[in-house]
PDB file of N, CA and C in Angstrom:
ATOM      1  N   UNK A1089      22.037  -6.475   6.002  1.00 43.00           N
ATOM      2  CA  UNK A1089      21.125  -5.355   5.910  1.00 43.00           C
ATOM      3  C   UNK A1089      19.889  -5.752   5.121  1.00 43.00           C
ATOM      4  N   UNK A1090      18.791  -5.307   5.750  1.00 48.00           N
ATOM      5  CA  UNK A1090      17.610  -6.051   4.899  1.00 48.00           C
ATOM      6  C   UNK A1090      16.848  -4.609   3.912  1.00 48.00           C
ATOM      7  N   UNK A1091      16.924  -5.406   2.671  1.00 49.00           N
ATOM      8  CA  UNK A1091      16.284  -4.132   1.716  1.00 49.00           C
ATOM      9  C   UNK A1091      15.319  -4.668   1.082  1.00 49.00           C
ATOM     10  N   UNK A1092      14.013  -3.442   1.251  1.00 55.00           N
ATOM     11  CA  UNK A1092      12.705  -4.457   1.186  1.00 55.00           C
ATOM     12  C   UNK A1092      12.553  -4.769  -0.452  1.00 55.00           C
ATOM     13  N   UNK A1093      11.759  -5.620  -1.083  1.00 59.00           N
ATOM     14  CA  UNK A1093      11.470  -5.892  -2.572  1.00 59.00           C
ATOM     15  C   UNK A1093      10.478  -4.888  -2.833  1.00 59.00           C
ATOM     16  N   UNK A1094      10.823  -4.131  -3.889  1.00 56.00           N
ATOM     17  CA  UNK A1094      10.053  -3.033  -4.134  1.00 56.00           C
ATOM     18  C   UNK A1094       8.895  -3.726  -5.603  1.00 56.00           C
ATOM     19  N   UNK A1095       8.982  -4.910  -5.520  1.00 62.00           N
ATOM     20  CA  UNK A1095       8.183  -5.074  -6.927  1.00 62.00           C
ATOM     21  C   UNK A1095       7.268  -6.024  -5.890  1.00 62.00           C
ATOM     22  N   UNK A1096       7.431  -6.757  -4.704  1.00 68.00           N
ATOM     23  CA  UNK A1096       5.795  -7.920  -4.030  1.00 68.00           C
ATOM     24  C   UNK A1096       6.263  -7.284  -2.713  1.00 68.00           C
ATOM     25  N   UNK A1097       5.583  -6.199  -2.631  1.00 85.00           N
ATOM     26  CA  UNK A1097       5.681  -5.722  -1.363  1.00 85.00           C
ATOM     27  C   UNK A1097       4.023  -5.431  -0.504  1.00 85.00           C
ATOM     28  N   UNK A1098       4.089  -5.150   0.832  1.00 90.00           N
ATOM     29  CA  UNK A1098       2.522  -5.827   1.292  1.00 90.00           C
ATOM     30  C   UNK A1098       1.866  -4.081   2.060  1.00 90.00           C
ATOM     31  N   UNK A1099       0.475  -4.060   1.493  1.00 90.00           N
ATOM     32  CA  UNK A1099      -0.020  -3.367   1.796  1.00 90.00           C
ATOM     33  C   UNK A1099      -0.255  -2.883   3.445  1.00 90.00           C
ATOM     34  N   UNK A1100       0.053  -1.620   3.994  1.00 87.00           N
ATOM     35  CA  UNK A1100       0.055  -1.563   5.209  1.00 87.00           C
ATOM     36  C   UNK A1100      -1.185  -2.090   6.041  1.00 87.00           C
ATOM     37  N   UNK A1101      -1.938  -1.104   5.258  1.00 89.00           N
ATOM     38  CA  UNK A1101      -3.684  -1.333   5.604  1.00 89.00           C
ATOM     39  C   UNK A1101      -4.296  -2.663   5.428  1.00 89.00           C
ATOM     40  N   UNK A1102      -4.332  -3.771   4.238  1.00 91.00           N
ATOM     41  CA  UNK A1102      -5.206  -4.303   4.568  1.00 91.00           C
ATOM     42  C   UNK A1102      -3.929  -5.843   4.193  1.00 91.00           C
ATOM     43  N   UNK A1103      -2.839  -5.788   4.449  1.00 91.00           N
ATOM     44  CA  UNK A1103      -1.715  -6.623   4.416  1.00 91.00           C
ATOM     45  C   UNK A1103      -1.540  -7.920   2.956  1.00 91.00           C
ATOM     46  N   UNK A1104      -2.157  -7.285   1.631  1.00 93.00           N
ATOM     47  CA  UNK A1104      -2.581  -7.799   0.630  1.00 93.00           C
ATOM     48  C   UNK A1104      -0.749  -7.206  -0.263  1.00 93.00           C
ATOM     49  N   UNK A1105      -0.303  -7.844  -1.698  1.00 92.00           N
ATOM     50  CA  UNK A1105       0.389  -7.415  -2.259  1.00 92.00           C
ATOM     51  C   UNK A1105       0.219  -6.421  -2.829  1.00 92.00           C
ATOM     52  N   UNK A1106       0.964  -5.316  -3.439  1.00 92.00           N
ATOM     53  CA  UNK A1106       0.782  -4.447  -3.750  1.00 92.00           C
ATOM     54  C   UNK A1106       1.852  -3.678  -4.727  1.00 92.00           C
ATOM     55  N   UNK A1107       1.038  -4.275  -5.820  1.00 89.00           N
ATOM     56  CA  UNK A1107       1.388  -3.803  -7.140  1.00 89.00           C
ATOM     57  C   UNK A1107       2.204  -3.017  -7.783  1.00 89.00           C
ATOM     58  N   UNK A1108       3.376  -2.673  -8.202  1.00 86.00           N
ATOM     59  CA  UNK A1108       3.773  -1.117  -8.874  1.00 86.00           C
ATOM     60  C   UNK A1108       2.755  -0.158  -9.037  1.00 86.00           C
ATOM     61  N   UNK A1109       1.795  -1.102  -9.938  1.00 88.00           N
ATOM     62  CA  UNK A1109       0.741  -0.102 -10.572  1.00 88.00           C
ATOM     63  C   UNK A1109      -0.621   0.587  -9.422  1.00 88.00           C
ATOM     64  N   UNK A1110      -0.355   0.254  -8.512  1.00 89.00           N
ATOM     65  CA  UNK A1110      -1.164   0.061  -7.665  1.00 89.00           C
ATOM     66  C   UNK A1110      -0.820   0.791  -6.430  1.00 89.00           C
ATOM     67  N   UNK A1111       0.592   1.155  -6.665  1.00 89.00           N
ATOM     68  CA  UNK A1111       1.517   1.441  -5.040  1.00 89.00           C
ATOM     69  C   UNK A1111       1.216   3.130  -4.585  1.00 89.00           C
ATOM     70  N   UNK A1112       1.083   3.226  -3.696  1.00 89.00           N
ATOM     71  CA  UNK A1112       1.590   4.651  -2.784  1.00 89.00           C
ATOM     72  C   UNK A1112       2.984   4.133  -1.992  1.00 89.00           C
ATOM     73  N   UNK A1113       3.927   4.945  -2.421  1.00 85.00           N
ATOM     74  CA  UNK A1113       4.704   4.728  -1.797  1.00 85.00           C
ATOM     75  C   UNK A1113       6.134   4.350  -2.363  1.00 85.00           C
ATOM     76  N   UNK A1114       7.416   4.280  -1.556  1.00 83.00           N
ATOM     77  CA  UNK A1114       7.452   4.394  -0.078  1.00 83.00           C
ATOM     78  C   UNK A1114       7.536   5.538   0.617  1.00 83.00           C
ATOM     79  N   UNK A1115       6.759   4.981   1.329  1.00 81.00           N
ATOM     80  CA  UNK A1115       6.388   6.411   2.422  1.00 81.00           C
ATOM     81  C   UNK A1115       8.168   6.437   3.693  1.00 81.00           C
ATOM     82  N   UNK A1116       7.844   7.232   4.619  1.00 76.00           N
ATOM     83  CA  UNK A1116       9.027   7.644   5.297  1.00 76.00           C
ATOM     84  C   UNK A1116       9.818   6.089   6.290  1.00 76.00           C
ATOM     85  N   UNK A1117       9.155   5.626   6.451  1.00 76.00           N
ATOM     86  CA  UNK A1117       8.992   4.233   6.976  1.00 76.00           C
ATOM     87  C   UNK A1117       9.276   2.915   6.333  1.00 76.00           C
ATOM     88  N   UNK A1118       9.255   3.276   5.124  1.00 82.00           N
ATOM     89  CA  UNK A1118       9.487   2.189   3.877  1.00 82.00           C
ATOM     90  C   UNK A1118       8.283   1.200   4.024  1.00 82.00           C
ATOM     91  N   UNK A1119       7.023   2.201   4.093  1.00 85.00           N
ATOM     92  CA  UNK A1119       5.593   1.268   4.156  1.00 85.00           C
ATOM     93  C   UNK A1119       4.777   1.044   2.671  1.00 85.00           C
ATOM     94  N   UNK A1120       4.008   0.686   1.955  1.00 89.00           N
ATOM     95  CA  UNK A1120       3.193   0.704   0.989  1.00 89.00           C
ATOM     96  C   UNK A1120       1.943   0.901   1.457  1.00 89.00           C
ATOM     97  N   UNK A1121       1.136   1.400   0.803  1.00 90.00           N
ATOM     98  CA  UNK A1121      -0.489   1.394   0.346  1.00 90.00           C
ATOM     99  C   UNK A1121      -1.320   0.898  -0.846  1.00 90.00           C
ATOM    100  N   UNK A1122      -1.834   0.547  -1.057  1.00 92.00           N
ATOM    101  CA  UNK A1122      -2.912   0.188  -2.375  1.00 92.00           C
ATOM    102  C   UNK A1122      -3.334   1.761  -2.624  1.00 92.00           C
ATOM    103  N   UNK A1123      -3.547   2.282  -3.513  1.00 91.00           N
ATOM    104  CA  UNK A1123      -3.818   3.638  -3.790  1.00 91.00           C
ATOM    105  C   UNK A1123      -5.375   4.020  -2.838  1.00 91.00           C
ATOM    106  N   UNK A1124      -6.081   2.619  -3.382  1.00 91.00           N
ATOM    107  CA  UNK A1124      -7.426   3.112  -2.484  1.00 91.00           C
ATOM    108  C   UNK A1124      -7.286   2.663  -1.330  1.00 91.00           C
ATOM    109  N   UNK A1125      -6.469   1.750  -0.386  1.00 91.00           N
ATOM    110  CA  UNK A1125      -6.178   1.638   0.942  1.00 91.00           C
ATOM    111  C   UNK A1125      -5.765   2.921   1.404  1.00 91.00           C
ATOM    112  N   UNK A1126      -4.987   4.116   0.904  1.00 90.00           N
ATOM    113  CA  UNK A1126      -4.194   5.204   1.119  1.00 90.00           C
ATOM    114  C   UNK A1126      -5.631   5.883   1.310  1.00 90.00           C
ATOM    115  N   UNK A1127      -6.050   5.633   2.383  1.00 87.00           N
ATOM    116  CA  UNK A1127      -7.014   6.845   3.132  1.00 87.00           C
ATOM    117  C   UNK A1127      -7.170   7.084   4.621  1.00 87.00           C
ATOM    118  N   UNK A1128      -7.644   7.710   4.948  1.00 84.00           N
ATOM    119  CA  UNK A1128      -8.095   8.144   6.518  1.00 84.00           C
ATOM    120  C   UNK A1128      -8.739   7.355   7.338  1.00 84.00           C
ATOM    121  N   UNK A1129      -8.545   6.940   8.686  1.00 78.00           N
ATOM    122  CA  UNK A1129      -9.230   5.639   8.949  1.00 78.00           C
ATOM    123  C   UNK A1129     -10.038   6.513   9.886  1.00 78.00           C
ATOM    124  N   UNK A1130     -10.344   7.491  10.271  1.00 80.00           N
ATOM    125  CA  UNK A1130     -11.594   7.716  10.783  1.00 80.00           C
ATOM    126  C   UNK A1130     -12.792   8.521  10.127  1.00 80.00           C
ATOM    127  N   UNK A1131     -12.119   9.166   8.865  1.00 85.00           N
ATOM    128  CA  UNK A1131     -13.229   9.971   8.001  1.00 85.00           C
ATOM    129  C   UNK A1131     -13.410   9.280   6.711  1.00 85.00           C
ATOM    130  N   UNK A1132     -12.369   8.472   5.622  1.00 85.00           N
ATOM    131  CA  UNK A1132     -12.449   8.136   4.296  1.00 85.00           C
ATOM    132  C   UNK A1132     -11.701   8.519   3.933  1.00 85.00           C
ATOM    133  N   UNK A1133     -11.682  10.452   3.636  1.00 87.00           N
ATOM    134  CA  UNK A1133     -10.673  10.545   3.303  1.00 87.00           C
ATOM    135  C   UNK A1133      -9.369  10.000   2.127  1.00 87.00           C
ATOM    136  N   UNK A1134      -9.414  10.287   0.782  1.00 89.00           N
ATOM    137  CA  UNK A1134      -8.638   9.615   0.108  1.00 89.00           C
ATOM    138  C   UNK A1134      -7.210  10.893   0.494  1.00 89.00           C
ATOM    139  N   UNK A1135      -6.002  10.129   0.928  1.00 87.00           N
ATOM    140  CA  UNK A1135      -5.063  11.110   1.188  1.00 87.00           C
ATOM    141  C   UNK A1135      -3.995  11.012   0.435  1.00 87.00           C
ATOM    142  N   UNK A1136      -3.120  12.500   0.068  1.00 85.00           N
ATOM    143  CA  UNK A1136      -1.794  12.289  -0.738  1.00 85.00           C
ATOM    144  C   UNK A1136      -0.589  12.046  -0.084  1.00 85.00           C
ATOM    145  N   UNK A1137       0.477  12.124  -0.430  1.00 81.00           N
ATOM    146  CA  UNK A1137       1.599  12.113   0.184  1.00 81.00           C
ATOM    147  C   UNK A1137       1.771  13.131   1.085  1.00 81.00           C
ATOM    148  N   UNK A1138       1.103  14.391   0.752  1.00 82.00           N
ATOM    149  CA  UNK A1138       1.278  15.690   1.553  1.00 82.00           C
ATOM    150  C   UNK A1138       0.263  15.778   2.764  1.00 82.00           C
ATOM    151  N   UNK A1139      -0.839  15.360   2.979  1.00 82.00           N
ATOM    152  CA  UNK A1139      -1.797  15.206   3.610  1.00 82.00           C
ATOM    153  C   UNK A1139      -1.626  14.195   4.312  1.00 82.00           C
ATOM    154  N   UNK A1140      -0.601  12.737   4.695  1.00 78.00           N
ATOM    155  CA  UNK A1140      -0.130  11.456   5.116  1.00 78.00           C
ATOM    156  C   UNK A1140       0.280  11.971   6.476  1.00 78.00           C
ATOM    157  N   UNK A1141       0.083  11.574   7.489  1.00 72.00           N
ATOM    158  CA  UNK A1141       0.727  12.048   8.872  1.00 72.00           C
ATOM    159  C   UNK A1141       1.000  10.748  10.013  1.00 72.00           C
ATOM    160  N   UNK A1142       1.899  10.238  10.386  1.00 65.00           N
ATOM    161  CA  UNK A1142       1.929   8.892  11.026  1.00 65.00           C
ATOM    162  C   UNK A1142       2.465   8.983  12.415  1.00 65.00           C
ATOM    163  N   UNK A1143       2.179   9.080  13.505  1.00 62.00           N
ATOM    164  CA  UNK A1143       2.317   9.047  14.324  1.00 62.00           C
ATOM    165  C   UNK A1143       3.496   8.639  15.015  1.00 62.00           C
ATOM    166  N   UNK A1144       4.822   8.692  14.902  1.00 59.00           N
ATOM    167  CA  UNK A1144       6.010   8.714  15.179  1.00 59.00           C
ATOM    168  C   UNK A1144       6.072   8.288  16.489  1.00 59.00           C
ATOM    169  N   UNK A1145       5.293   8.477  17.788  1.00 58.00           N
ATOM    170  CA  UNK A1145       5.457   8.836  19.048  1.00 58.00           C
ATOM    171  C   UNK A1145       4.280   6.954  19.659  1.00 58.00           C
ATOM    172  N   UNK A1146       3.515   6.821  19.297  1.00 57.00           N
ATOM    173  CA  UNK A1146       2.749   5.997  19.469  1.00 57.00           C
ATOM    174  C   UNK A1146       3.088   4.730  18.551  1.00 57.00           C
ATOM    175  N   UNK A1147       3.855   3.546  18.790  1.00 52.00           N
ATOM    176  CA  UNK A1147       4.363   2.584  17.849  1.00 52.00           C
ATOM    177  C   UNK A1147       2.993   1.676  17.596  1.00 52.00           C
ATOM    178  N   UNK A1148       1.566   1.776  18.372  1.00 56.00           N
ATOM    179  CA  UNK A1148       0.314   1.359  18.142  1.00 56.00           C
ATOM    180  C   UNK A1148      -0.051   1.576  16.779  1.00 56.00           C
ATOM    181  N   UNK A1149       0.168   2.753  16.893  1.00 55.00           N
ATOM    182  CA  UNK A1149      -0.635   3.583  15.219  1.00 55.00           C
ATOM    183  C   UNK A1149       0.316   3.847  13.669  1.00 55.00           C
ATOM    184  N   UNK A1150      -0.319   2.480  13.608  1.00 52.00           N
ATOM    185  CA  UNK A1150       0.414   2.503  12.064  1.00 52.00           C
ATOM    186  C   UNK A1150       0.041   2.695  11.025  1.00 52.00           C
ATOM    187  N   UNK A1151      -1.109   3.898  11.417  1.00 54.00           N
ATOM    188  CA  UNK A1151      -2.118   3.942   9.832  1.00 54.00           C
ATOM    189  C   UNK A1151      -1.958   5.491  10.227  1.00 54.00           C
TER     190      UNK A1151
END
């Protein structure tokens, strides 16, 4: 069973490490963010956990 390392784990968005101090996450997916990677890719948008929406249906869209 593979269980991911929660201390060098890789940013979804821009595929960089990503910090404790630094982390969003884990999200539902067991993904990370960089706090300022954790935004909207067509407006900016800085988003929370509650505002996060991932496309379940489309395995393309992973942001």
């Amino acid at each position: 069973m593979y269980r991911p390392n929660f201390y060098e784990s890789t940013c979804l968005r821009c595929s960089e490490i990503v910090y404790q101090v630094d982390r969003v996450g884990p999200l539902k997916d067991f993904t990370f963010f960089h706090s300022g990677c954790f935004k909207c890719k067509r407006c900016g948008t800085k988003l929370t956990l509650k505002t996060y929406y991932n496309n379940q249906h489309n395995q393309d869209d992973k942001e």
